[in-house]
GROMACS .gro file of C-alpha atoms in nm:
model
  172
    1MET     CA    1   4.278  -1.803   2.843
    2THR     CA    2   4.442  -1.598   2.568
    3SER     CA    3   4.534  -1.906   2.362
    4GLU     CA    4   4.174  -2.030   2.387
    5LEU     CA    5   4.049  -1.700   2.244
    6VAL     CA    6   4.308  -1.712   1.966
    7ASP     CA    7   4.215  -2.073   1.884
    8ARG     CA    8   3.843  -1.988   1.878
    9ALA     CA    9   3.907  -1.688   1.651
   10LEU     CA   10   4.124  -1.901   1.420
   11VAL     CA   11   3.858  -2.173   1.398
   12GLU     CA   12   3.584  -1.921   1.320
   13GLU     CA   13   3.772  -1.712   1.064
   14ALA     CA   14   3.928  -2.008   0.883
   15THR     CA   15   3.600  -2.200   0.867
   16LYS     CA   16   3.402  -1.895   0.757
   17LYS     CA   17   3.637  -1.824   0.468
   18SER     CA   18   3.684  -2.180   0.347
   19GLY     CA   19   3.439  -2.318   0.092
   20LEU     CA   20   3.505  -2.677   0.199
   21ILE     CA   21   3.582  -2.842   0.528
   22TRP     CA   22   3.713  -3.195   0.576
   23VAL     CA   23   3.500  -3.380   0.831
   24ARG     CA   24   3.570  -3.719   0.988
   25GLY     CA   25   3.312  -3.891   1.203
   26PRO     CA   26   3.386  -4.185   1.433
   27GLY     CA   27   3.495  -4.486   1.229
   28ALA     CA   28   3.466  -4.307   0.894
   29ALA     CA   29   3.710  -4.155   0.648
   30SER     CA   30   3.745  -3.778   0.609
   31ARG     CA   31   3.509  -3.624   0.354
   32ALA     CA   32   3.515  -3.281   0.194
   33LEU     CA   33   3.183  -3.110   0.270
   34TRP     CA   34   3.048  -2.772   0.165
   35HIS     CA   35   2.907  -2.583   0.460
   36SER     CA   36   2.785  -2.255   0.599
   37TRP     CA   37   2.922  -2.090   0.913
   38HIS     CA   38   2.656  -1.920   1.125
   39GLU     CA   39   2.642  -1.815   1.490
   40GLY     CA   40   2.952  -2.003   1.601
   41ALA     CA   41   2.900  -2.334   1.421
   42ALA     CA   42   2.936  -2.499   1.081
   43TYR     CA   43   2.616  -2.632   0.924
   44VAL     CA   44   2.609  -2.910   0.665
   45VAL     CA   45   2.324  -3.075   0.476
   46GLY     CA   46   2.330  -3.416   0.312
   47ASP     CA   47   2.243  -3.785   0.311
   48GLY     CA   48   1.965  -3.732   0.059
   49PRO     CA   49   1.939  -3.798  -0.315
   50GLY     CA   50   2.174  -3.565  -0.501
   51GLU     CA   51   2.331  -3.427  -0.183
   52GLN     CA   52   2.666  -3.486  -0.017
   53PRO     CA   53   2.707  -3.799   0.199
   54LEU     CA   54   2.755  -3.752   0.574
   55PRO     CA   55   2.916  -4.086   0.672
   56GLY     CA   56   2.977  -4.145   1.040
   57LEU     CA   57   2.811  -3.821   1.150
   58ALA     CA   58   2.536  -3.884   1.402
   59ASP     CA   59   2.345  -3.674   1.652
   60GLY     CA   60   2.533  -3.658   1.981
   61ALA     CA   61   2.858  -3.790   1.834
   62GLY     CA   62   3.181  -3.605   1.783
   63ALA     CA   63   3.372  -3.526   1.468
   64GLU     CA   64   3.707  -3.386   1.364
   65VAL     CA   65   3.694  -3.089   1.127
   66THR     CA   66   3.997  -2.982   0.925
   67VAL     CA   67   3.999  -2.645   0.753
   68ARG     CA   68   4.225  -2.564   0.462
   69SER     CA   69   4.351  -2.233   0.332
   70LYS     CA   70   4.132  -2.102   0.055
   71ASP     CA   71   4.422  -1.964  -0.148
   72LYS     CA   72   4.704  -2.214  -0.082
   73GLY     CA   73   4.502  -2.527   0.000
   74GLY     CA   74   4.718  -2.620   0.301
   75ARG     CA   75   4.582  -2.721   0.641
   76LEU     CA   76   4.514  -2.424   0.869
   77VAL     CA   77   4.350  -2.580   1.172
   78SER     CA   78   4.183  -2.902   1.289
   79TRP     CA   79   3.916  -2.879   1.556
   80ALA     CA   80   3.689  -3.113   1.747
   81ALA     CA   81   3.316  -3.070   1.695
   82ALA     CA   82   3.000  -3.180   1.871
   83VAL     CA   83   2.743  -3.299   1.615
   84THR     CA   84   2.377  -3.205   1.656
   85GLU     CA   85   2.105  -3.304   1.408
   86LEU     CA   86   1.845  -3.030   1.371
   87GLU     CA   87   1.477  -3.118   1.382
   88PRO     CA   88   1.315  -3.038   1.042
   89GLY     CA   89   1.084  -2.740   1.071
   90SER     CA   90   1.231  -2.612   1.400
   91GLN     CA   91   1.348  -2.251   1.427
   92ALA     CA   92   1.713  -2.362   1.432
   93TRP     CA   93   1.653  -2.578   1.123
   94GLU     CA   94   1.486  -2.290   0.935
   95THR     CA   95   1.774  -2.055   1.020
   96ALA     CA   96   2.036  -2.310   0.913
   97VAL     CA   97   1.856  -2.389   0.587
   98GLY     CA   98   1.829  -2.018   0.512
   99GLU     CA   99   2.208  -1.993   0.540
  100LEU     CA  100   2.279  -2.318   0.352
  101LYS     CA  101   2.042  -2.238   0.067
  102GLY     CA  102   2.261  -1.952  -0.051
  103LYS     CA  103   2.571  -2.174  -0.054
  104ARG     CA  104   2.419  -2.466  -0.250
  105LEU     CA  105   2.544  -2.456  -0.608
  106ASN     CA  106   2.358  -2.610  -0.901
  107ALA     CA  107   2.055  -2.726  -0.707
  108PRO     CA  108   1.824  -2.925  -0.937
  109ASP     CA  109   1.506  -2.790  -0.779
  110GLY     CA  110   1.580  -2.423  -0.697
  111GLU     CA  111   1.325  -2.276  -0.459
  112ALA     CA  112   1.176  -2.620  -0.377
  113MET     CA  113   1.512  -2.726  -0.230
  114PRO     CA  114   1.427  -2.652   0.139
  115GLU     CA  115   1.115  -2.868   0.118
  116ARG     CA  116   1.318  -3.155  -0.034
  117TRP     CA  117   1.576  -3.115   0.242
  118ARG     CA  118   1.295  -3.134   0.500
  119ARG     CA  119   1.168  -3.464   0.352
  120GLU     CA  120   1.488  -3.640   0.244
  121CYS     CA  121   1.802  -3.492   0.406
  122ARG     CA  122   1.968  -3.426   0.738
  123VAL     CA  123   2.091  -3.085   0.853
  124LEU     CA  124   2.374  -3.105   1.107
  125ARG     CA  125   2.531  -2.842   1.328
  126LEU     CA  126   2.903  -2.891   1.398
  127THR     CA  127   2.984  -2.688   1.709
  128PRO     CA  128   3.350  -2.637   1.806
  129THR     CA  129   3.426  -2.789   2.147
  130GLY     CA  130   3.729  -2.566   2.200
  131VAL     CA  131   3.984  -2.840   2.132
  132THR     CA  132   4.221  -2.781   1.841
  133ALA     CA  133   4.469  -3.041   1.722
  134PRO     CA  134   4.835  -2.954   1.668
  135LEU     CA  135   4.946  -2.939   1.307
  136PRO     CA  136   5.114  -3.264   1.197
  137ASP     CA  137   5.486  -3.284   1.129
  138GLY     CA  138   5.455  -3.493   0.815
  139SER     CA  139   5.213  -3.552   0.533
  140LEU     CA  140   4.881  -3.712   0.611
  141ALA     CA  141   4.816  -3.795   0.247
  142ALA     CA  142   4.588  -4.094   0.201
  143PRO     CA  143   4.479  -4.288  -0.105
  144PRO     CA  144   4.153  -4.166  -0.260
  145LEU     CA  145   3.828  -4.323  -0.148
  146PRO     CA  146   3.673  -4.585  -0.382
  147THR     CA  147   3.453  -4.431  -0.650
  148PRO     CA  148   3.259  -4.546  -0.956
  149ALA     CA  149   3.444  -4.284  -1.165
  150THR     CA  150   3.668  -4.423  -1.434
  151THR     CA  151   4.022  -4.337  -1.535
  152ARG     CA  152   4.082  -4.148  -1.852
  153GLU     CA  153   4.059  -4.323  -2.186
  154PRO     CA  154   4.346  -4.340  -2.438
  155VAL     CA  155   4.388  -4.029  -2.653
  156PRO     CA  156   4.194  -4.059  -2.983
  157ALA     CA  157   4.426  -4.118  -3.281
  158GLY     CA  158   4.324  -3.797  -3.463
  159LEU     CA  159   4.366  -3.564  -3.166
  160PRO     CA  160   4.740  -3.491  -3.205
  161ARG     CA  161   4.683  -3.387  -3.568
  162LEU     CA  162   4.405  -3.150  -3.461
  163LEU     CA  163   4.615  -2.998  -3.184
  164PHE     CA  164   4.924  -2.948  -3.401
  165LYS     CA  165   4.714  -2.807  -3.687
  166ARG     CA  166   4.573  -2.539  -3.452
  167ARG     CA  167   4.918  -2.443  -3.330
  168ARG     CA  168   5.052  -2.402  -3.683
  169SER     CA  169   4.755  -2.195  -3.797
  170ALA     CA  170   4.768  -1.982  -3.480
  171SER     CA  171   5.137  -1.899  -3.533
  172ARG     CA  172   5.082  -1.777  -3.891
   0.00000   0.00000   0.00000
């Protein structure tokens, strides 16, 4: 009983303090998602234009949530979650959106954001099931997911001259 309470407290405190959680749905790769912790669960919004993808997360399914340390970046705890999709416009949805709205950075539509979420996005509640996974012995590093981002271009020919010129003039 005592270890269950300690695990629950660890899950809540770590998830509350972390800006990102890593979530893996059935058959999908782990994704970093921004979230809001409220009333014993993590809430995420996504799957709409300009919002984070929620691959593999479906109503009634499970997910694995990994929480990292905010200051060191290392894994603190991994916990199993029950996924529930909230009905747009319901009291639970309104409460969750009120919490999420304050966490959303750089929203393109400001105060119209909740209405866009109602039309185009999904809001999910990730409720801890009480099962925490033991910390792994080794690294679980994986190659990055495919992305349309490009690698960096070669350094322009004039850049070294500009950099060295600044250093010389700064030291005078």
